[in-house]
XYZ file of C-alpha atoms in Angstrom:
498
model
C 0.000 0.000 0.000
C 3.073 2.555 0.826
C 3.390 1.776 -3.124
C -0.026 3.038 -3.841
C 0.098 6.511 -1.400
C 3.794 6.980 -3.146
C 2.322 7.321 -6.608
C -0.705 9.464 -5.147
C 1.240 12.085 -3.102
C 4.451 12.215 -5.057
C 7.471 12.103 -3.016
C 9.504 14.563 -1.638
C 12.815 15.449 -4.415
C 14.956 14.255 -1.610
C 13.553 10.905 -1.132
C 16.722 8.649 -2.264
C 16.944 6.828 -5.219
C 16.999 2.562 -5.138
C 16.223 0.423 -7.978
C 12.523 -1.246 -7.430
C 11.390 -3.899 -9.546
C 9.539 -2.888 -13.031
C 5.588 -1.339 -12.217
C 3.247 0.723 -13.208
C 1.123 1.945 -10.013
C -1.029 4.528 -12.241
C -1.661 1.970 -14.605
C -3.568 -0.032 -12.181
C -5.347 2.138 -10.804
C -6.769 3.160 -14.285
C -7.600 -0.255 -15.033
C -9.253 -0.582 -11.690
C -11.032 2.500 -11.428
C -11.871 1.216 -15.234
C -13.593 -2.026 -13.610
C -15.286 -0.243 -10.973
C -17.286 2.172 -13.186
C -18.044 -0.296 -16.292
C -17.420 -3.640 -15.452
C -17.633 -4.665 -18.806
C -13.702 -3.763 -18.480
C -12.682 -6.665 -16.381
C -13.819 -9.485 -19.466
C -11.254 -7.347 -21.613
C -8.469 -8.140 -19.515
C -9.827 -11.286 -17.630
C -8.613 -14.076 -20.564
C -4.643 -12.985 -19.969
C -4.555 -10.807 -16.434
C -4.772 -12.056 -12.685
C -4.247 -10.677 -9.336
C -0.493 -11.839 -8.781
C 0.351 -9.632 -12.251
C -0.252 -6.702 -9.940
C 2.408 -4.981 -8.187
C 0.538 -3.792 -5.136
C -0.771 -5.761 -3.220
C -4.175 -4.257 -2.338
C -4.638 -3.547 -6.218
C -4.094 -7.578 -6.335
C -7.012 -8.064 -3.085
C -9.824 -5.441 -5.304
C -9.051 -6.914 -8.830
C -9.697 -10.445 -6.991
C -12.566 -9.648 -5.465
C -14.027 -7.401 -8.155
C -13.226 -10.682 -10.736
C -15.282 -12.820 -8.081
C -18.139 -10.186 -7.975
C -18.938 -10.186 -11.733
C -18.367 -13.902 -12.463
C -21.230 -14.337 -9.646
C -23.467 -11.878 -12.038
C -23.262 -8.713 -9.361
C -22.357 -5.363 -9.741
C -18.203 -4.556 -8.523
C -18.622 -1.166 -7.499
C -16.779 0.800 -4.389
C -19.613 0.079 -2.679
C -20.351 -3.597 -3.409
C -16.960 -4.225 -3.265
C -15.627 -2.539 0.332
C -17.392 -4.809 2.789
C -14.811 -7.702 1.667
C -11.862 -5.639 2.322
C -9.942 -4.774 5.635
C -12.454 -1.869 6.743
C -9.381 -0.642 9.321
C -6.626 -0.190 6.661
C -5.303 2.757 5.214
C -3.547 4.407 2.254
C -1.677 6.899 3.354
C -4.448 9.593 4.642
C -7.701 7.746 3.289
C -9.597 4.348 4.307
C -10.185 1.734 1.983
C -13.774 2.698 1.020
C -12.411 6.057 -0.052
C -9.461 5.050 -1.916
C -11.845 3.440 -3.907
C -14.359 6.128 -4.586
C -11.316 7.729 -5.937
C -10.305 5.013 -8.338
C -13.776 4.947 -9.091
C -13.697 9.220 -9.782
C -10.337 9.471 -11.951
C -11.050 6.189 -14.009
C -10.355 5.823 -17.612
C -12.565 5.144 -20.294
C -13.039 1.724 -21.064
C -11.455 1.404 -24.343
C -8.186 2.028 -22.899
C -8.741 -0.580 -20.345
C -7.332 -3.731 -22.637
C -3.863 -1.398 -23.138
C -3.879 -0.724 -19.669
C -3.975 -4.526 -18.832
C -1.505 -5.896 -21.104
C 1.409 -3.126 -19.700
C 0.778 -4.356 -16.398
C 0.887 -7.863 -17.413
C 3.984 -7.222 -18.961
C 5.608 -5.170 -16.417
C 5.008 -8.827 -14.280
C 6.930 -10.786 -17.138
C 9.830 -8.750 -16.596
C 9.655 -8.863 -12.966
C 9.426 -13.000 -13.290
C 12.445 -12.793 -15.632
C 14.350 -10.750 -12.937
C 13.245 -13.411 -10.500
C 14.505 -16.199 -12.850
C 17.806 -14.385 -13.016
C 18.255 -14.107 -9.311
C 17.402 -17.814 -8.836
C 20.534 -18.692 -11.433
C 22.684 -16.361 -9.657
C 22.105 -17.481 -6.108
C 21.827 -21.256 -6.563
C 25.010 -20.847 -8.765
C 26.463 -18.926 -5.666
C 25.475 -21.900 -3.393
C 26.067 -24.570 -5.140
C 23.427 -27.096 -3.659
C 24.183 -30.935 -3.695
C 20.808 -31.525 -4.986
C 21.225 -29.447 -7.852
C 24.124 -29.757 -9.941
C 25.225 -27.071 -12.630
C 23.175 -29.086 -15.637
C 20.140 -30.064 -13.399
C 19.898 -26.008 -13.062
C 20.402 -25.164 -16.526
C 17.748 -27.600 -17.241
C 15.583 -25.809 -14.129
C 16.403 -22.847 -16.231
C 15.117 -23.928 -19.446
C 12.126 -25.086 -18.406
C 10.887 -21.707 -16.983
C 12.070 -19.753 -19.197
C 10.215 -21.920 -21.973
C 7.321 -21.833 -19.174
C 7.124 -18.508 -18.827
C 7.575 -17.769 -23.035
C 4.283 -20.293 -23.311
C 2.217 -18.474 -20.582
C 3.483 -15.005 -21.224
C 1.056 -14.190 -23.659
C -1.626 -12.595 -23.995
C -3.245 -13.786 -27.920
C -4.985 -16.979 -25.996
C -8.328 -17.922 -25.328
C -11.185 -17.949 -27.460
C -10.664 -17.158 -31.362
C -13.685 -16.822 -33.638
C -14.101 -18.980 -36.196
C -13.762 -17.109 -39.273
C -10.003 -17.515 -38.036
C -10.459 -20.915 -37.567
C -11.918 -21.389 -40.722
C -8.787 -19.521 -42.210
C -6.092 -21.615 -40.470
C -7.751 -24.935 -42.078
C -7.858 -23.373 -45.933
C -4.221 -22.546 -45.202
C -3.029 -26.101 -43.869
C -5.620 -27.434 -46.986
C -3.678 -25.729 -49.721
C -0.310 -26.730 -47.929
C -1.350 -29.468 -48.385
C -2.251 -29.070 -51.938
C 1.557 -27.595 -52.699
C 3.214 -30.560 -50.954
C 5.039 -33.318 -52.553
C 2.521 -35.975 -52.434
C -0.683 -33.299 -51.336
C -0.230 -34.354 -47.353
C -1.274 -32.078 -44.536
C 1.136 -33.749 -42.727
C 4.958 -35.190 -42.751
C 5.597 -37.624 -45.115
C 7.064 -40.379 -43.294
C 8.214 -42.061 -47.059
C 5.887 -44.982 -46.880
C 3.168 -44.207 -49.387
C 0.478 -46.722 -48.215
C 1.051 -45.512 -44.608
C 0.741 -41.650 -45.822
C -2.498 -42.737 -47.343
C -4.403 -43.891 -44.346
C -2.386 -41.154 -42.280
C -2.165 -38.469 -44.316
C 1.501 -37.848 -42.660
C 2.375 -37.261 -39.542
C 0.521 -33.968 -38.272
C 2.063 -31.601 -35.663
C 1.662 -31.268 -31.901
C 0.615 -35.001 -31.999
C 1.716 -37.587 -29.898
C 2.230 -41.008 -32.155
C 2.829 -44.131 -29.979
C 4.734 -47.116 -32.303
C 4.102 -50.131 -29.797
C 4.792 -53.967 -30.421
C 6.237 -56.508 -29.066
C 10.458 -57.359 -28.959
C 11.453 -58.233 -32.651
C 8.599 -56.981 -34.332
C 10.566 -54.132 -35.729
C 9.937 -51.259 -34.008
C 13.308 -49.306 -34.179
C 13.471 -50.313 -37.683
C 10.558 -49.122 -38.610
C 10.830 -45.529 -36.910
C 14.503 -45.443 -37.864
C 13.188 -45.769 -41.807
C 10.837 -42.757 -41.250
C 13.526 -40.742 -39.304
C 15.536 -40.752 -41.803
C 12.819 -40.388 -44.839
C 11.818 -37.263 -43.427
C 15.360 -35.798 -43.212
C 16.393 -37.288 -46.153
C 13.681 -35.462 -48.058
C 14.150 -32.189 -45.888
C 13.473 -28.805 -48.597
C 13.613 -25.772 -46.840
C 12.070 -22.246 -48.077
C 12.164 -18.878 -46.739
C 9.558 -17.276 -45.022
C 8.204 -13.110 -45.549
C 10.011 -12.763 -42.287
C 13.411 -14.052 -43.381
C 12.663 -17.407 -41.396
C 13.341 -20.619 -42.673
C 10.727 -23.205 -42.826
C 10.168 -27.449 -44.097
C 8.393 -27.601 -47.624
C 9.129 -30.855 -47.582
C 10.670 -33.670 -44.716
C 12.133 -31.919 -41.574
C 14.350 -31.552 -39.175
C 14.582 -34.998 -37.205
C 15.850 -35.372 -33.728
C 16.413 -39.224 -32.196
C 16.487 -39.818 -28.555
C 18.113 -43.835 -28.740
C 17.873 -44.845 -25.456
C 18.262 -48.527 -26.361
C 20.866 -48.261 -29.425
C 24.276 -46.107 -29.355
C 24.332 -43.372 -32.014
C 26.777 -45.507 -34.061
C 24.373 -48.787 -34.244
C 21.500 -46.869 -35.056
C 24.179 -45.217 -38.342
C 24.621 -48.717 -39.221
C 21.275 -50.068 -39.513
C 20.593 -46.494 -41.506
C 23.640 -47.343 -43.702
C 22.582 -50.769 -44.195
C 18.641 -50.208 -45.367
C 20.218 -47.191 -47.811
C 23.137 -49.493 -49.433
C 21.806 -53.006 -49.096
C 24.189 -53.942 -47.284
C 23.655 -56.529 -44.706
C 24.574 -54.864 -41.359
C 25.371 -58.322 -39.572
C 28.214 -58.024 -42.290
C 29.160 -54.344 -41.827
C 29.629 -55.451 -38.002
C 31.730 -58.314 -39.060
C 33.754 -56.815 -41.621
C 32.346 -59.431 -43.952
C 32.255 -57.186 -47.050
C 33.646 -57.163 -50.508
C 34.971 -54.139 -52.113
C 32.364 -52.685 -53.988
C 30.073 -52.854 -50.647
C 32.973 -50.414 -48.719
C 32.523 -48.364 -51.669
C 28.906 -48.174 -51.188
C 28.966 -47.526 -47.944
C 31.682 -44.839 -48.121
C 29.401 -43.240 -51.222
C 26.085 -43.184 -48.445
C 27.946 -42.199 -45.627
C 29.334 -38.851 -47.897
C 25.957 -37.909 -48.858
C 24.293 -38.868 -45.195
C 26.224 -36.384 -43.514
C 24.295 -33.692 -45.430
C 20.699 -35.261 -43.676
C 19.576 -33.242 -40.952
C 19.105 -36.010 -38.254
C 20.336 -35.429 -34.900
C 20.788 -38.508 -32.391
C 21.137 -38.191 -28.819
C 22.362 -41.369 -27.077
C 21.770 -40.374 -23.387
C 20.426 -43.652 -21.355
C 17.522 -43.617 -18.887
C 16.824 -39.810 -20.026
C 14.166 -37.877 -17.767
C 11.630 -36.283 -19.952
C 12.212 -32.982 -17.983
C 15.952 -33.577 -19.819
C 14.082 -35.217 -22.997
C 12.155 -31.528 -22.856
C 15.434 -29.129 -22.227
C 17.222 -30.767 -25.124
C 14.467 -30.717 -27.603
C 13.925 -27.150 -26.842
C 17.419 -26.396 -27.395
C 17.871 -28.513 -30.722
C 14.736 -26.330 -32.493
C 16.278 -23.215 -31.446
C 19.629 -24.125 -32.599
C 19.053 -26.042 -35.920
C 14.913 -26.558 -35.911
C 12.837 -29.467 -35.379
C 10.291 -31.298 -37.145
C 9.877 -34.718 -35.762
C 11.307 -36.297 -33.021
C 11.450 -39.921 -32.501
C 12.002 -41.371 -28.460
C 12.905 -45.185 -28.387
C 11.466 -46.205 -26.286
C 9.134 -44.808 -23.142
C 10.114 -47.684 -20.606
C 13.426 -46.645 -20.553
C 12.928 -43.159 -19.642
C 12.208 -41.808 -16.307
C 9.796 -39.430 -14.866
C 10.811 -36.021 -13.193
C 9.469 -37.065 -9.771
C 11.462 -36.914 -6.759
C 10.767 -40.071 -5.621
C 8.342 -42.197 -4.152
C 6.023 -42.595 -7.733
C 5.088 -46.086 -8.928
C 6.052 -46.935 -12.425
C 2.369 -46.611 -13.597
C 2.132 -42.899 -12.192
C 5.824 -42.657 -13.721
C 4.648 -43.544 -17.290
C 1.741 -41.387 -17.555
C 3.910 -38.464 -16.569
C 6.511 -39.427 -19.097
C 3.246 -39.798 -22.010
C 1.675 -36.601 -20.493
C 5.080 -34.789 -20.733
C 5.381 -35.905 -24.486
C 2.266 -34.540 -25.791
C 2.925 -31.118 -24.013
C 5.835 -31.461 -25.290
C 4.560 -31.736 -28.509
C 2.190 -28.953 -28.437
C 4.892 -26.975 -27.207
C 6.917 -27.336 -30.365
C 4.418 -28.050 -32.638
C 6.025 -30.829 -34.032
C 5.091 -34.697 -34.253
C 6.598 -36.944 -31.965
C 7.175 -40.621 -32.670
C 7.124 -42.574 -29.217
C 7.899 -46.046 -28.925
C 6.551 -48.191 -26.748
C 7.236 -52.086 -25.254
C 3.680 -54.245 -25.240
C 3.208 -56.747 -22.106
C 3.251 -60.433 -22.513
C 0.146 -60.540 -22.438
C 0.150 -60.998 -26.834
C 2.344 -64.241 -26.195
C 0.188 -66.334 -23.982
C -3.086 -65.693 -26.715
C -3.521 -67.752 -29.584
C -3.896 -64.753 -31.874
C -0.812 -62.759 -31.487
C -2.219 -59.517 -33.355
C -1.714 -56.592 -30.519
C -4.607 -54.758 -28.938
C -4.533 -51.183 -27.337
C -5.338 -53.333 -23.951
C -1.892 -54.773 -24.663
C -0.119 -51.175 -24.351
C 1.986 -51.970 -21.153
C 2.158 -50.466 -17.712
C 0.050 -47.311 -17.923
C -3.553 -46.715 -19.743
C -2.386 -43.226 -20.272
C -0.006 -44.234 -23.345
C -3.388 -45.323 -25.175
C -5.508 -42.463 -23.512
C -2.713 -39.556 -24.433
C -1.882 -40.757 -27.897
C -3.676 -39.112 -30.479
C -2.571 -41.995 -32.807
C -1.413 -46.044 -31.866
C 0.720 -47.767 -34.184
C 1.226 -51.593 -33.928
C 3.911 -53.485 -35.912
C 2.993 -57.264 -36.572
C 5.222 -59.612 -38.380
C 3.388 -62.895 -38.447
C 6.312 -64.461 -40.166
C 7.920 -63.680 -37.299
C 5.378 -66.421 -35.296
C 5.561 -68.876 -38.150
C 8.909 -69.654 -38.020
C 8.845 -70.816 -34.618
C 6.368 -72.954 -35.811
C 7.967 -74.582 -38.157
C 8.128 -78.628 -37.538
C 11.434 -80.451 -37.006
C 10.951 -82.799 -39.840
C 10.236 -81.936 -43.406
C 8.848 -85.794 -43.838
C 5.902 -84.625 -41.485
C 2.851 -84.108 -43.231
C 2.175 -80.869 -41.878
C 5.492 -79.638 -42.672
C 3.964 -78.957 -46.679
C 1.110 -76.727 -44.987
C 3.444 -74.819 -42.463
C 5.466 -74.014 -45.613
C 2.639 -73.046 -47.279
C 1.589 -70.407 -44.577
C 5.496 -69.452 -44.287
C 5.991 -68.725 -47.981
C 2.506 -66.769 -47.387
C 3.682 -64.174 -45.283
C 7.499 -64.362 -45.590
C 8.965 -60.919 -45.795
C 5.668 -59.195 -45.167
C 4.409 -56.579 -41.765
C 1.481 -55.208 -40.590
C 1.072 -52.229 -39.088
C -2.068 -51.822 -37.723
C -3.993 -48.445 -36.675
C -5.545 -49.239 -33.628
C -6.132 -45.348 -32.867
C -6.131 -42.164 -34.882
C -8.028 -39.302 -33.871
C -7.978 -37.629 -37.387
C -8.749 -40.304 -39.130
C -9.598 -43.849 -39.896
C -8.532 -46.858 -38.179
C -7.100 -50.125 -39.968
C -4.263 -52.344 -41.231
C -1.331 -51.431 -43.470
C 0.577 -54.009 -45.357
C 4.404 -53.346 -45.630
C 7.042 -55.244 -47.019
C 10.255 -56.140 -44.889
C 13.497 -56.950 -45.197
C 14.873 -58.005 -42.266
C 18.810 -58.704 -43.604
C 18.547 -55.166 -44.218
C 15.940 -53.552 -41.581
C 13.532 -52.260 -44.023
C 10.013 -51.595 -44.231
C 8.883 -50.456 -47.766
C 5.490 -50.777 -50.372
C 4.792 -53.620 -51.620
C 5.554 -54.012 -54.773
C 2.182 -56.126 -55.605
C -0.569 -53.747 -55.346
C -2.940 -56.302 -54.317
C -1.140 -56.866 -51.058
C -1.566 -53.083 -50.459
C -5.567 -53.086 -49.930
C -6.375 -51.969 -46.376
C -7.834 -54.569 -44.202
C -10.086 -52.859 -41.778
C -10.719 -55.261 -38.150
């Protein structure tokens, strides 16, 4: 309140000078004496201003209670509104009730009220970026065991990316002429895009057909079960999508994906150089069992010397970091699409990261922070984001082996956040363990009849997708050289809907 009677009676000239944290006393009392005439004001400022944005503190108590008075249908006037503050206070020479009548007596018009409102909410992003700073400084200064030097530029990071996402105010409701406007635009980006997608290609055509790409903000869970072909299959349309990557620049001198993207891989299961050599080994045909032997002739070292040249122009980024927190996961991403953009980002696989709790969380509550932290993630960024995910044993002990979403292991929230659930399902994979010890036994002729049936063949099956339908893709695979492609036979590529 000594705030408030400062900027009323004005101080003496020799009052010292101190630095004082960024505000703007008259402003709120405009805006306030705004509310109390009209309070029509208060729903101009209401979506993006509340009581801790203003300095002083009794500003903060009559905004509150004026907000709580007209959301209850009432009238916030200085009489209405009085009776629910401290009667006995005072500001400087005059009680409550009259420091009121005067905000009520000098108040603006209206109109300004919105301009008012976003330079006080502005004045408290700078003071929450001076508190930020501060907190660096001092815990730098201290040097707490609990907090080393990269858990507090990670601290950092995430409230300064906090505070960029909330420190805004263009949110709320939008009306849906603009809405209408936004869906022509991401329509005829679609229409200019190799392939007319209104999302990422991820360079598997039949998949792009039932997908229509991979769309941003959403959170894509790629789930099976150990050998299915997970990685390989993620690690194909990682590095599709920066293999394709076309950039053009924006009216604002920005750059921006026509085509593919910026990719960044978080291989939590795979070192950076094993995940290269599967890459190396889909792209040059190369078995990768014999690049990790050194079982190669010639002309394959050629090859693989001729990819590696022209992959070191692909935008993919792979970070290698086991047992990653998705706090960390978060901090990293953030600081790969302001460094060299992002796209897509792939995380293999969700089991093997850990949650940002302190302790004392069991793994189900765990995993739905890690899948909750992903989509926000996501949003964040605006960028897809491939997650894979382990399925429980469940699938083994049935006689059909196809997954269900039921399967998705340790936490409903992987199914419940995903905004699309990808299975992959290699029968063959089944039907060789099958296979009888001796060829003389009559069934032998039938088992190699189903074998031959779906030899070299995947499904990956659409269990959810919130934009779209749901389904079964048919892929071909070669497993010497972890690929998933087309088929080549067009009758294999028919949908088959379950």
């Amino acid at each position: 309140m000594n705030d408030a009677v400062r900027k009323i009676t004005p101080a003496p000239a020799s009052e010292p000078l101190y630095r004082e944290a960024p505000n703007n006393i008259e402003a709120e009392q405009a805006l306030l004496g705004a509310i109390l005439v009209n309070n029509d004001a208060y729903y101009r400022v209401s979506d993006f201003l509340k009581p801790v944005h203003l300095y002083e503190p009794l500003h903060r108590k009559i905004f509150e209670v004026a907000g709580d008075i007209i959301r209850m249908g009432k009238t916030a006037n200085p009489v209405t509104i009085k009776t629910f503050l401290p009667a006995d206070d005072k500001v400087g020479d005059l009680t409550v009730a009259q420091y009121l009548a005067r905000l009520a007596a000098e108040a603006v018009s209206i109109i300004n009220a919105e301009d008012y409102g976003r330079a006080i909410y502005d004045l408290a992003l700078r003071r929450a970026l001076i508190q930020i700073g501060e907190d660096v400084v001092n815990i730098a200064y201290d040097a707490p065991l609990d907090m080393p030097p990269q858990a507090q530029i990670e601290d950092t990071e995430r409230r300064l990316f906090e505070l960029a996402e909330t420190g805004r105010y263009d949110g709320g409701f939008q009306s849906f002429n603009d809405a209408v406007a936004l869906a022509i635009d991401m329509a005829g980006a679609a229409f200019e895009r190799d392939g007319n997608l209104s999302g990422i290609s991820t360079g598997i055509h039949s998949l792009d057909a039932r997908m229509g790409g991979l769309q941003r903000s959403d959170l894509i869970v790629l789930a099976g079960r150990p050998g299915m072909g997970k990685t390989s299959l993620a690690t194909n349309i990682a590095y599709n999508i920066a293999a394709a990557y076309e950039q053009e620049v924006q009216p604002d001198g920005t750059y921006k994906a026509k085509n593919g993207g910026v990719v960044g891989f978080y291989s939590l299961e795979m070192s950076s150089e094993q995940l290269a050599t599967r890459i190396i080994s889909e792209q040059t045909e190369v078995s990768s069992s014999k690049i990790r032997r050194g079982d190669i002739t010639e002309a394959d070292f050629e090859k693989l010397v001729a990819c590696s040249q022209m992959m070191q122009k692909v935008p993919l980024y792979i970070d290698q970091t086991g047992g990653i927190s998705i706090a960390q996961l978060a901090a990293r991403a953030r600081r790969l699409k302001r460094q060299r953009g992002l796209d897509v980002l792939v995380v293999d696989y969700v089991q093997l990261m850990t949650g940002s709790g302190k302790g004392g969380e069991n793994r189900v509550q765990e995993i739905t922070q890690i899948t909750t932290g992903l989509k926000a993630l996501g949003k964040e960024l605006n960028v897809p984001i491939i997650a894979l995910s382990q399925l429980s044993r469940a699938v083994e002990s049935r006689e059909d082996k196809r997954p269900q979403l039921s399967d998705l292991r340790e936490s409903g929230s992987i199914e419940q956040d995903a905004d699309v659930v990808l299975f992959v399902f290699r029968e063959e994979y089944y039907v060789k363990n099958m296979e009888p010890r001796d060829p003389a036994d009559p069934k032998y002729a039938e088992w190699e009849s189903l074998f031959d049936k779906v030899k070299g063949t995947a499904d990956v099956i659409i269990a959810k997708q919130r934009h779209g339908p749901t389904g079964t893709v048919k892929l071909a695979f070669q497993a010497e050289f972890t690929r998933f492609a087309d088929l080549a036979d067009p009758s294999f590529s028919q949908y088959e809907e379950h």
